[in-house]
Amino acid sequence: MIIDADVHISPVATGGNSIFIEDLITRMDYAGVQKAVTWLQPPYDRDIKRSNEYVYKASKNYPDRILGFGWADPNLGKDHAIDMVKRSIYDYGFYGVKLNGAQNEFYIDDEKVFPVIEEIVKAGKIVAFHIGGDSPEHTHPFRMAKIAKAFPDTPMLMVHMGGAHFHDFGNAAIEFAQQCPNITIVGSTIRSHPLLKAITTLGAERVCFASDTPFEFMHVEVARYNSLLANVIPEDEKALIMAGNIERLFGIASHENTLKKNKVSV
């Protein structure tokens, strides 16, 4: 089982890298990926509602493949952002909501963001943050650590762990993740050295495979992880990274795990 923890789709062509849901399924099949945590693809012309709805329709059309995740932008106003949270969670049944201070240009720990985070926390869902070198001031790991410490019982995803740019701050991401056990790293668009350090420092149960499709090639990222982890960690720990951690956080069970639970041989 492989679950990609970071993919984007768009209801409209937004540039050379934009893909529709059918394109994503084709890439998943080619890469041997069974499921994908899926959120909207920026830029979205400020029409988050349309883009979140597209992700929802994708999750309904491909319920065994797409793990829907919402998106909110506090710059559009607190009421709008909270409405997107409520729609994502209560109407669409998404697993959580993502906040991207790099794309949407806000400090993730700004006081205007906390009511939005609180709405996600109140619903008992997962909060995801873009933490990237493309906008270090807005999305530095220390800002996410402040939030994680304020809501220690809420699982949070650190997407990119300071990557998404040639000049990453992966070491800082690891340091602050060590302080916050509720943070799980989504290892997309991060170089191999800090990624492996995160696995060996935090443990395999704190890192998830991810490709950042369509900005990276999914099949190439699968091959990179397979090569990077070969003979470095046991197979059961690799299984956690490639799928098990998302299954646990999202409360889903793979076909293989269901068979084992029921003591049915594969």
Tab-separated table of C-alpha atoms in Angstrom:
chain	number	residue	atom	x	y	z
A	1	MET	CA	0.000	0.000	0.000
A	2	ILE	CA	1.211	3.485	-0.889
A	3	ILE	CA	-0.613	6.668	0.120
A	4	ASP	CA	0.609	9.959	-1.306
A	5	ALA	CA	0.099	12.610	1.384
A	6	ASP	CA	0.305	15.681	-0.847
A	7	VAL	CA	-1.398	16.060	-4.224
A	8	HIS	CA	-3.260	18.937	-5.866
A	9	ILE	CA	-6.044	19.055	-8.448
A	10	SER	CA	-7.849	21.947	-10.096
A	11	PRO	CA	-11.262	22.355	-11.758
A	12	VAL	CA	-9.673	24.670	-14.347
A	13	ALA	CA	-6.404	24.774	-16.274
A	14	THR	CA	-4.199	27.059	-14.191
A	15	GLY	CA	-0.918	26.627	-16.044
A	16	GLY	CA	1.496	24.003	-17.279
A	17	ASN	CA	1.404	21.996	-14.065
A	18	SER	CA	-2.349	21.941	-13.447
A	19	ILE	CA	-4.139	18.591	-13.557
A	20	PHE	CA	-7.710	17.370	-13.369
A	21	ILE	CA	-8.837	14.407	-11.295
A	22	GLU	CA	-8.624	12.003	-14.255
A	23	ASP	CA	-4.994	12.993	-14.768
A	24	LEU	CA	-4.271	12.351	-11.090
A	25	ILE	CA	-5.784	8.866	-11.195
A	26	THR	CA	-3.656	8.058	-14.256
A	27	ARG	CA	-0.517	9.194	-12.442
A	28	MET	CA	-1.463	7.220	-9.356
A	29	ASP	CA	-1.945	4.059	-11.385
A	30	TYR	CA	1.399	4.541	-13.134
A	31	ALA	CA	3.207	5.147	-9.828
A	32	GLY	CA	1.514	2.270	-8.013
A	33	VAL	CA	-0.138	4.614	-5.517
A	34	GLN	CA	-3.447	3.409	-4.115
A	35	LYS	CA	-4.683	6.536	-2.301
A	36	ALA	CA	-3.863	10.236	-2.195
A	37	VAL	CA	-4.473	13.052	0.269
A	38	THR	CA	-5.939	15.573	-2.130
A	39	TRP	CA	-6.463	19.327	-1.825
A	40	LEU	CA	-6.955	22.164	-4.271
A	41	GLN	CA	-4.209	23.483	-6.532
A	42	PRO	CA	-3.271	27.168	-6.348
A	43	PRO	CA	-3.733	29.578	-7.930
A	44	TYR	CA	-7.489	29.353	-7.731
A	45	ASP	CA	-8.501	32.937	-8.627
A	46	ARG	CA	-9.784	33.351	-5.067
A	47	ASP	CA	-12.592	30.888	-5.835
A	48	ILE	CA	-11.835	28.461	-3.030
A	49	LYS	CA	-15.436	27.302	-2.848
A	50	ARG	CA	-15.367	26.000	-6.408
A	51	SER	CA	-11.989	24.329	-5.931
A	52	ASN	CA	-12.915	22.675	-2.616
A	53	GLU	CA	-16.113	21.445	-4.212
A	54	TYR	CA	-14.080	19.929	-7.052
A	55	VAL	CA	-11.978	18.007	-4.542
A	56	TYR	CA	-15.195	16.831	-2.877
A	57	LYS	CA	-16.622	15.578	-6.177
A	58	ALA	CA	-13.351	13.790	-6.849
A	59	SER	CA	-13.561	12.062	-3.463
A	60	LYS	CA	-17.136	10.961	-4.229
A	61	ASN	CA	-16.290	9.730	-7.727
A	62	TYR	CA	-13.181	7.889	-6.512
A	63	PRO	CA	-13.949	7.023	-2.875
A	64	ASP	CA	-11.314	4.293	-2.719
A	65	ARG	CA	-8.572	6.534	-4.100
A	66	ILE	CA	-9.093	10.146	-2.978
A	67	LEU	CA	-8.776	11.308	0.640
A	68	GLY	CA	-10.341	14.753	0.488
A	69	PHE	CA	-8.847	17.663	2.399
A	70	GLY	CA	-10.126	21.241	2.570
A	71	TRP	CA	-8.481	24.641	2.166
A	72	ALA	CA	-9.141	28.025	3.787
A	73	ASP	CA	-7.647	31.492	3.211
A	74	PRO	CA	-7.898	33.914	6.167
A	75	ASN	CA	-7.064	36.829	3.845
A	76	LEU	CA	-10.554	36.513	2.397
A	77	GLY	CA	-11.986	37.338	5.816
A	78	LYS	CA	-12.635	35.357	8.974
A	79	ASP	CA	-16.234	34.565	8.065
A	80	HIS	CA	-15.265	33.289	4.611
A	81	ALA	CA	-12.437	31.148	5.990
A	82	ILE	CA	-14.601	29.662	8.742
A	83	ASP	CA	-17.344	28.961	6.210
A	84	MET	CA	-14.809	27.054	4.104
A	85	VAL	CA	-13.785	25.077	7.187
A	86	LYS	CA	-17.376	24.199	8.067
A	87	ARG	CA	-18.251	23.323	4.481
A	88	SER	CA	-15.119	21.160	4.169
A	89	ILE	CA	-15.756	19.273	7.382
A	90	TYR	CA	-19.525	19.068	7.799
A	91	ASP	CA	-20.735	19.112	4.181
A	92	TYR	CA	-17.878	17.353	2.440
A	93	GLY	CA	-16.644	15.095	5.216
A	94	PHE	CA	-13.009	16.006	4.605
A	95	TYR	CA	-10.307	14.757	6.948
A	96	GLY	CA	-9.103	18.260	7.737
A	97	VAL	CA	-8.237	21.676	6.350
A	98	LYS	CA	-4.981	23.100	4.995
A	99	LEU	CA	-3.649	26.638	5.485
A	100	ASN	CA	-0.986	27.944	3.092
A	101	GLY	CA	0.679	31.144	4.295
A	102	ALA	CA	3.111	31.099	1.373
A	103	GLN	CA	0.589	30.955	-1.443
A	104	ASN	CA	-1.932	33.175	0.330
A	105	GLU	CA	0.613	35.504	1.978
A	106	PHE	CA	-0.205	35.481	5.692
A	107	TYR	CA	1.648	34.635	8.879
A	108	ILE	CA	0.282	31.279	9.934
A	109	ASP	CA	0.414	32.230	13.629
A	110	ASP	CA	-1.274	35.618	13.127
A	111	GLU	CA	-4.152	36.289	15.509
A	112	LYS	CA	-6.553	36.465	12.549
A	113	VAL	CA	-5.728	32.839	11.724
A	114	PHE	CA	-6.427	31.382	15.171
A	115	PRO	CA	-10.265	31.499	14.918
A	116	VAL	CA	-9.969	29.465	11.720
A	117	ILE	CA	-7.670	26.942	13.380
A	118	GLU	CA	-9.979	26.769	16.401
A	119	GLU	CA	-12.898	25.842	14.125
A	120	ILE	CA	-10.920	22.892	12.740
A	121	VAL	CA	-9.809	21.856	16.225
A	122	LYS	CA	-13.375	22.055	17.551
A	123	ALA	CA	-14.473	19.604	14.882
A	124	GLY	CA	-11.731	17.171	15.882
A	125	LYS	CA	-10.087	17.266	12.472
A	126	ILE	CA	-6.496	17.531	11.234
A	127	VAL	CA	-4.816	20.871	10.558
A	128	ALA	CA	-2.233	21.022	7.754
A	129	PHE	CA	0.239	23.831	7.145
A	130	HIS	CA	2.485	24.596	4.199
A	131	ILE	CA	5.903	25.032	5.824
A	132	GLY	CA	8.268	26.081	3.069
A	133	GLY	CA	11.450	27.881	2.199
A	134	ASP	CA	9.489	29.714	-0.501
A	135	SER	CA	8.076	32.000	2.202
A	136	PRO	CA	10.127	31.546	5.386
A	137	GLU	CA	8.757	34.565	7.198
A	138	HIS	CA	5.145	33.491	6.761
A	139	THR	CA	5.606	29.758	7.274
A	140	HIS	CA	8.680	29.161	9.435
A	141	PRO	CA	8.516	25.997	11.593
A	142	PHE	CA	8.674	28.043	14.799
A	143	ARG	CA	5.306	29.558	13.879
A	144	MET	CA	3.776	26.129	13.456
A	145	ALA	CA	5.322	25.006	16.747
A	146	LYS	CA	3.524	27.864	18.512
A	147	ILE	CA	0.237	26.619	17.087
A	148	ALA	CA	0.958	22.959	17.810
A	149	LYS	CA	1.762	23.787	21.435
A	150	ALA	CA	-1.467	25.778	21.743
A	151	PHE	CA	-3.478	22.753	20.537
A	152	PRO	CA	-1.408	19.766	21.722
A	153	ASP	CA	-4.200	17.223	21.263
A	154	THR	CA	-4.807	18.119	17.612
A	155	PRO	CA	-2.861	16.209	14.940
A	156	MET	CA	-1.096	18.557	12.536
A	157	LEU	CA	0.659	17.986	9.223
A	158	MET	CA	3.863	19.894	8.424
A	159	VAL	CA	3.806	19.870	4.626
A	160	HIS	CA	7.275	20.176	2.970
A	161	MET	CA	9.127	20.440	6.336
A	162	GLY	CA	10.713	23.716	5.230
A	163	GLY	CA	11.324	22.654	1.636
A	164	ALA	CA	9.525	23.781	-1.538
A	165	HIS	CA	12.611	25.881	-2.304
A	166	PHE	CA	16.291	25.327	-3.000
A	167	HIS	CA	17.159	26.958	0.337
A	168	ASP	CA	15.240	24.803	2.787
A	169	PHE	CA	15.192	24.901	6.572
A	170	GLY	CA	14.752	21.208	7.196
A	171	ASN	CA	16.923	21.222	10.331
A	172	ALA	CA	14.695	23.831	11.939
A	173	ALA	CA	11.628	21.817	10.948
A	174	ILE	CA	13.048	18.744	12.693
A	175	GLU	CA	14.038	20.720	15.779
A	176	PHE	CA	10.577	22.196	16.261
A	177	ALA	CA	8.829	18.920	15.401
A	178	GLN	CA	10.832	17.326	18.231
A	179	GLN	CA	9.151	19.769	20.607
A	180	CYS	CA	5.649	18.950	19.337
A	181	PRO	CA	4.613	15.266	19.243
A	182	ASN	CA	1.338	16.181	17.521
A	183	ILE	CA	3.225	17.267	14.381
A	184	THR	CA	3.667	14.742	11.572
A	185	ILE	CA	5.935	15.623	8.654
A	186	VAL	CA	4.705	15.318	5.090
A	187	GLY	CA	7.928	14.811	3.151
A	188	SER	CA	7.146	16.412	-0.195
A	189	THR	CA	9.473	18.738	-2.145
A	190	ILE	CA	12.239	18.387	0.417
A	191	ARG	CA	15.777	17.221	-0.334
A	192	SER	CA	16.838	13.717	0.600
A	193	HIS	CA	19.346	14.617	3.319
A	194	PRO	CA	16.887	16.454	5.610
A	195	LEU	CA	14.173	13.920	4.796
A	196	LEU	CA	16.315	11.006	5.942
A	197	LYS	CA	17.430	12.983	9.007
A	198	ALA	CA	13.779	13.557	9.921
A	199	ILE	CA	13.108	9.826	9.721
A	200	THR	CA	16.132	8.848	11.801
A	201	THR	CA	15.653	11.666	14.333
A	202	LEU	CA	11.886	11.712	14.819
A	203	GLY	CA	11.170	8.085	13.952
A	204	ALA	CA	9.382	6.497	11.025
A	205	GLU	CA	6.007	7.055	12.700
A	206	ARG	CA	6.395	10.839	12.305
A	207	VAL	CA	7.041	11.086	8.537
A	208	CYS	CA	4.747	10.450	5.541
A	209	PHE	CA	5.547	9.844	1.896
A	210	ALA	CA	4.333	12.602	-0.404
A	211	SER	CA	5.047	13.798	-3.928
A	212	ASP	CA	3.507	17.297	-4.290
A	213	THR	CA	1.933	16.199	-7.563
A	214	PRO	CA	1.630	17.831	-10.088
A	215	PHE	CA	4.634	19.994	-9.162
A	216	GLU	CA	6.758	16.838	-8.962
A	217	PHE	CA	6.396	13.494	-10.749
A	218	MET	CA	4.670	11.003	-8.486
A	219	HIS	CA	6.384	7.903	-9.912
A	220	VAL	CA	9.792	9.547	-9.529
A	221	GLU	CA	9.102	10.409	-5.877
A	222	VAL	CA	8.006	6.817	-5.184
A	223	ALA	CA	11.280	5.610	-6.698
A	224	ARG	CA	13.249	8.171	-4.653
A	225	TYR	CA	11.709	7.017	-1.381
A	226	ASN	CA	12.247	3.357	-2.256
A	227	SER	CA	15.894	4.019	-3.050
A	228	LEU	CA	16.454	6.291	-0.046
A	229	LEU	CA	14.972	3.864	2.474
A	230	ALA	CA	16.428	0.656	1.077
A	231	ASN	CA	18.520	-1.126	3.712
A	232	VAL	CA	18.195	1.902	6.017
A	233	ILE	CA	15.065	1.076	7.994
A	234	PRO	CA	13.081	-2.153	8.453
A	235	GLU	CA	10.233	-2.910	6.072
A	236	ASP	CA	7.609	-2.405	8.760
A	237	GLU	CA	8.894	1.125	9.405
A	238	LYS	CA	8.989	1.861	5.688
A	239	ALA	CA	5.359	0.725	5.513
A	240	LEU	CA	4.474	3.354	8.112
A	241	ILE	CA	6.052	6.092	6.012
A	242	MET	CA	4.549	4.947	2.730
A	243	ALA	CA	0.991	4.517	4.045
A	244	GLY	CA	0.554	3.463	7.663
A	245	ASN	CA	0.942	6.857	9.286
A	246	ILE	CA	-1.779	8.404	7.133
A	247	GLU	CA	-4.013	5.398	7.776
A	248	ARG	CA	-3.569	5.910	11.514
A	249	LEU	CA	-4.035	9.694	11.471
A	250	PHE	CA	-7.052	9.507	9.164
A	251	GLY	CA	-8.600	6.529	10.925
A	252	ILE	CA	-8.681	4.335	7.831
A	253	ALA	CA	-7.591	0.750	7.381
A	254	SER	CA	-5.962	-0.808	4.364
A	255	HIS	CA	-7.283	-3.992	2.786
A	256	GLU	CA	-4.211	-5.819	4.052
A	257	ASN	CA	-4.729	-4.636	7.623
A	258	THR	CA	-8.390	-5.598	7.517
A	259	LEU	CA	-7.482	-9.100	6.414
A	260	LYS	CA	-4.886	-9.436	9.165
A	261	LYS	CA	-7.365	-8.207	11.762
A	262	ASN	CA	-9.854	-10.803	10.628
A	263	LYS	CA	-7.099	-13.442	10.426
A	264	VAL	CA	-7.715	-14.040	6.754
A	265	SER	CA	-4.638	-14.932	4.701
A	266	VAL	CA	-3.877	-12.887	1.591
